Short mmCIF file of C-alpha atoms in Angstrom, two decimals:
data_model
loop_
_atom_site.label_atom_id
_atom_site.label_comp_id
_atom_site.label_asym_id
_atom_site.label_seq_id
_atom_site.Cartn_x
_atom_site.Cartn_y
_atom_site.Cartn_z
CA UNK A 1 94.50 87.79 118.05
CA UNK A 2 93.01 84.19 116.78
CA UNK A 3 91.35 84.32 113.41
CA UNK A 4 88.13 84.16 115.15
CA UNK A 5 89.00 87.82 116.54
CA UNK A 6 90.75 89.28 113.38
CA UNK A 7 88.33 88.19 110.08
CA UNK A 8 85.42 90.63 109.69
CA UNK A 9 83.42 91.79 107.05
CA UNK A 10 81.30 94.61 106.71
CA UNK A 11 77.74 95.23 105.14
CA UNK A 12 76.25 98.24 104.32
CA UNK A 13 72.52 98.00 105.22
CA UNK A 14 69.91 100.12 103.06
CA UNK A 15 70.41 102.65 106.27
CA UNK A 16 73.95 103.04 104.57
CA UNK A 17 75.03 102.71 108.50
CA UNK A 18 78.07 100.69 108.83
CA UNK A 19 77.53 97.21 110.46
CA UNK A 20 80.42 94.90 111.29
CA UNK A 21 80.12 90.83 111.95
CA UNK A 22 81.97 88.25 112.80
CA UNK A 23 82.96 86.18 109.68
CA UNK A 24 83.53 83.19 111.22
CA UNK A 25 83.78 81.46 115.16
CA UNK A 26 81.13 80.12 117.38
CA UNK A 27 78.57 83.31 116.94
CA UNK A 28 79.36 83.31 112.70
CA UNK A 29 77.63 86.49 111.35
CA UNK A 30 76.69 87.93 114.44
CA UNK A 31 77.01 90.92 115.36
CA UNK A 32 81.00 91.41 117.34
CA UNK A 33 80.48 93.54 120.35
CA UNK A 34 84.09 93.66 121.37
CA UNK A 35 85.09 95.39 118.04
CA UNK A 36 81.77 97.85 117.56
CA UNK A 37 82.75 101.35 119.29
CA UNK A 38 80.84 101.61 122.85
CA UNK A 39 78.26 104.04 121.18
CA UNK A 40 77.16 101.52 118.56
CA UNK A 41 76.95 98.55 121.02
CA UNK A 42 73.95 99.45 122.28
CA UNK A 43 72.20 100.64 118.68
CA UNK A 44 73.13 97.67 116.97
CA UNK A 45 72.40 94.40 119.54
CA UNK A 46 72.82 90.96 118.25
CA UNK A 47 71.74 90.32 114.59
CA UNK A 48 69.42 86.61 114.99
CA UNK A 49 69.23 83.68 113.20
CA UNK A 50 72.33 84.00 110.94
CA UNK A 51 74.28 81.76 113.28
CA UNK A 52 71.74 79.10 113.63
CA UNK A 53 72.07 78.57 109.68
CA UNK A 54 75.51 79.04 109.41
CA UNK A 55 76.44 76.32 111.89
CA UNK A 56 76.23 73.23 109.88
CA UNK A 57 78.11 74.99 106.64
CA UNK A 58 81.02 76.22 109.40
CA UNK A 59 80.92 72.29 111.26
CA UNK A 60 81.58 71.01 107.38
CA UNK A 61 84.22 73.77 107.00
CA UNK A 62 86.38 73.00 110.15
CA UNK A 63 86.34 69.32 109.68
CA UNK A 64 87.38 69.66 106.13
CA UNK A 65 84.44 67.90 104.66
CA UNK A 66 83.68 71.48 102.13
CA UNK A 67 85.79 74.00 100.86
CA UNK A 68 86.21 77.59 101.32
CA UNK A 69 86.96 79.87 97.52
CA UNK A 70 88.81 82.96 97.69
CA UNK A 71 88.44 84.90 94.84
CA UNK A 72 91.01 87.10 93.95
CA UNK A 73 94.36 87.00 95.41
CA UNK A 74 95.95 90.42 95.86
CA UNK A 75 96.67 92.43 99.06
CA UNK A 76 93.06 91.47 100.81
CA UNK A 77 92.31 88.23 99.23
CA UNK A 78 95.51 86.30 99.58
CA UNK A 79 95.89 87.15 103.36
CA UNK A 80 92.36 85.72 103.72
CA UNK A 81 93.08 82.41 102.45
CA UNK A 82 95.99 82.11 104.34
CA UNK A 83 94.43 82.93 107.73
CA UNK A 84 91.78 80.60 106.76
CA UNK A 85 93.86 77.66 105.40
CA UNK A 86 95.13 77.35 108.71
CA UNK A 87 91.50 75.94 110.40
CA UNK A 88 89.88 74.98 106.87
CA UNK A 89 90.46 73.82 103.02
CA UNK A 90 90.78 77.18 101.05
CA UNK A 91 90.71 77.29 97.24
CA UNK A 92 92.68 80.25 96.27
CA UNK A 93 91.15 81.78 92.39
CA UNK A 94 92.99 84.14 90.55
CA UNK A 95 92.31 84.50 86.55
CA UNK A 96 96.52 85.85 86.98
CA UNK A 97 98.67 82.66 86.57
CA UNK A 98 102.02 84.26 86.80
CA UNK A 99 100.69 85.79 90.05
CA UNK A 100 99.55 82.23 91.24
CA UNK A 101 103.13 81.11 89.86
CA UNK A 102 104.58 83.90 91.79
CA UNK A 103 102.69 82.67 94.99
CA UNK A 104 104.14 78.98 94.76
CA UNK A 105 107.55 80.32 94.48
CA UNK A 106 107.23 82.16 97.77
CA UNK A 107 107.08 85.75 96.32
CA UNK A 108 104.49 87.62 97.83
CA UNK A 109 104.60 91.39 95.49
CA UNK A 110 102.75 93.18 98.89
CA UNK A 111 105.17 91.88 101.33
CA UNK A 112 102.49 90.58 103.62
CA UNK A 113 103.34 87.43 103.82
CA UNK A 114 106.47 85.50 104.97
CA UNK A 115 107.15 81.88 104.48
CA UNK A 116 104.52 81.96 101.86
CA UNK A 117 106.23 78.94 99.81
CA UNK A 118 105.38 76.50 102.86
CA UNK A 119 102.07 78.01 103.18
CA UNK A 120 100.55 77.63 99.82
CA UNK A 121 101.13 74.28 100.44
CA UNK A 122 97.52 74.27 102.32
CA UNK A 123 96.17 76.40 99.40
CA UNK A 124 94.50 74.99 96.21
CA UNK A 125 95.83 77.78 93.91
CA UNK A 126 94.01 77.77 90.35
CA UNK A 127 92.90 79.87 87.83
CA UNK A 128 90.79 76.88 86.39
CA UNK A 129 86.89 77.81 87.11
CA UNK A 130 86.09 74.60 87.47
CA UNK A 131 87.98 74.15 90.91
CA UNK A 132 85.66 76.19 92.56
CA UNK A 133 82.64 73.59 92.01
CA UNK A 134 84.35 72.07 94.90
CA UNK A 135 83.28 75.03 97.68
CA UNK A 136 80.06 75.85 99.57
CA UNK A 137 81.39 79.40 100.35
CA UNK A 138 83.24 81.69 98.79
CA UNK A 139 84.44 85.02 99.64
CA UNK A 140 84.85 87.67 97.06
CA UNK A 141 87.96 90.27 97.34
CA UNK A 142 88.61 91.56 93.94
CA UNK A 143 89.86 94.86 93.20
CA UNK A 144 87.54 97.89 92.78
CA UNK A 145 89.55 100.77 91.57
CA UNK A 146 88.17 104.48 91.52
CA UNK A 147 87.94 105.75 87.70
CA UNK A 148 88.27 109.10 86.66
CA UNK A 149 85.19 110.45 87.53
CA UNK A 150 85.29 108.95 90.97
CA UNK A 151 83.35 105.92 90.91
CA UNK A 152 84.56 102.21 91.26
CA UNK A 153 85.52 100.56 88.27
CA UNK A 154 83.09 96.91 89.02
CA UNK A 155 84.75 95.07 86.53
CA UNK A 156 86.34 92.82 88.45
CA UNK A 157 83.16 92.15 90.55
CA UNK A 158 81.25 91.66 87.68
CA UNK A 159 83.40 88.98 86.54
CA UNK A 160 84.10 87.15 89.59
CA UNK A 161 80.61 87.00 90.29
CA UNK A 162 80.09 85.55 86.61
CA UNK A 163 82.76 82.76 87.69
CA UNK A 164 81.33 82.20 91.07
CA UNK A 165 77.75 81.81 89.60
CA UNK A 166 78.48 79.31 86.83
CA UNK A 167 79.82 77.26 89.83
CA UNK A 168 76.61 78.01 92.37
CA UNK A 169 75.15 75.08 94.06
CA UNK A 170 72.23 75.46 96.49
CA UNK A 171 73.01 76.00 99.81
CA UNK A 172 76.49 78.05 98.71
CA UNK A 173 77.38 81.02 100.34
CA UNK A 174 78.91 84.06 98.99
CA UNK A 175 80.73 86.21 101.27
#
């Protein structure tokens, strides 16, 4: 599959009904009929608009003129900004630096990734805040772990979204 086929993300609606979009490619945040099950083809359509918008932002992507931040770099973020360092500029943030050390190095601690040395090469890897004044959109993919009495620890969310707003410009997108 291209990258066009494989990155999704998913939004919970107030319905609480799962929705899934494509993250990025020609139709960007419309709705992906060829992964929805048959059953939910027909409920959910074609979401409107979103692409119309996004076009410009995704043209300035592809042709390198913006950046993309990916915040967090464990098991979901770092595969991210490698699938999208190969068609973009991707700013990888992590507040770890001996995980970011790690990454240059080539050790990858989830074993996702081979040849990761060569590939960070195409990745800004930081843990300076400042970096990410240089993106339009960033994608969030911090941990949320479940605490003892079964809710998500938003911790990490809370902070990433402190870092990602002291950097907001108008017209950014967060993912």
């Amino acid at each position: 599959p291209t990258i066009y086929e494989t990155i999704t993300t998913v939004k919970r609606p107030s319905s609480r009904r799962n929705r899934t979009y494509d993250a990025i490619g020609d139709g960007i945040f419309e709705i992906s009929e060829n992964i929805l099950p048959k059953h939910n083809q027909k409920r959910y359509g074609q979401l409107k608009g979103a692409s119309d918008k996004m076009e410009p932002i995704y043209k300035c992507l592809l042709n390198r003129k913006t950046k993309m931040a990916v915040i967090g770099l464990g098991y979901v973020g770092m595969p991210l900004a490698v699938a999208f360092s190969k068609k973009m500029d991707v700013i990888g943030y992590d507040k770890d630096e001996m995980k970011l050390e790690n990454y240059k190095r080539g050790d990858d601690p989830a074993g996702q990734i081979s040849g990761l040395k060569e590939i960070c090469k195409n990745i800004e890897l930081t843990s300076d805040r400042s970096q990410l004044w240089n993106a339009k959109v960033y994608i969030i993919a911090v941990p949320t772990p479940i605490q003892m009495d079964s809710t998500p620890d938003l911790e990490a969310i809370k902070n990433a979204t402190i870092d990602v707003g002291a950097c907001l410009k108008k017209g950014d997108y967060i993912i």
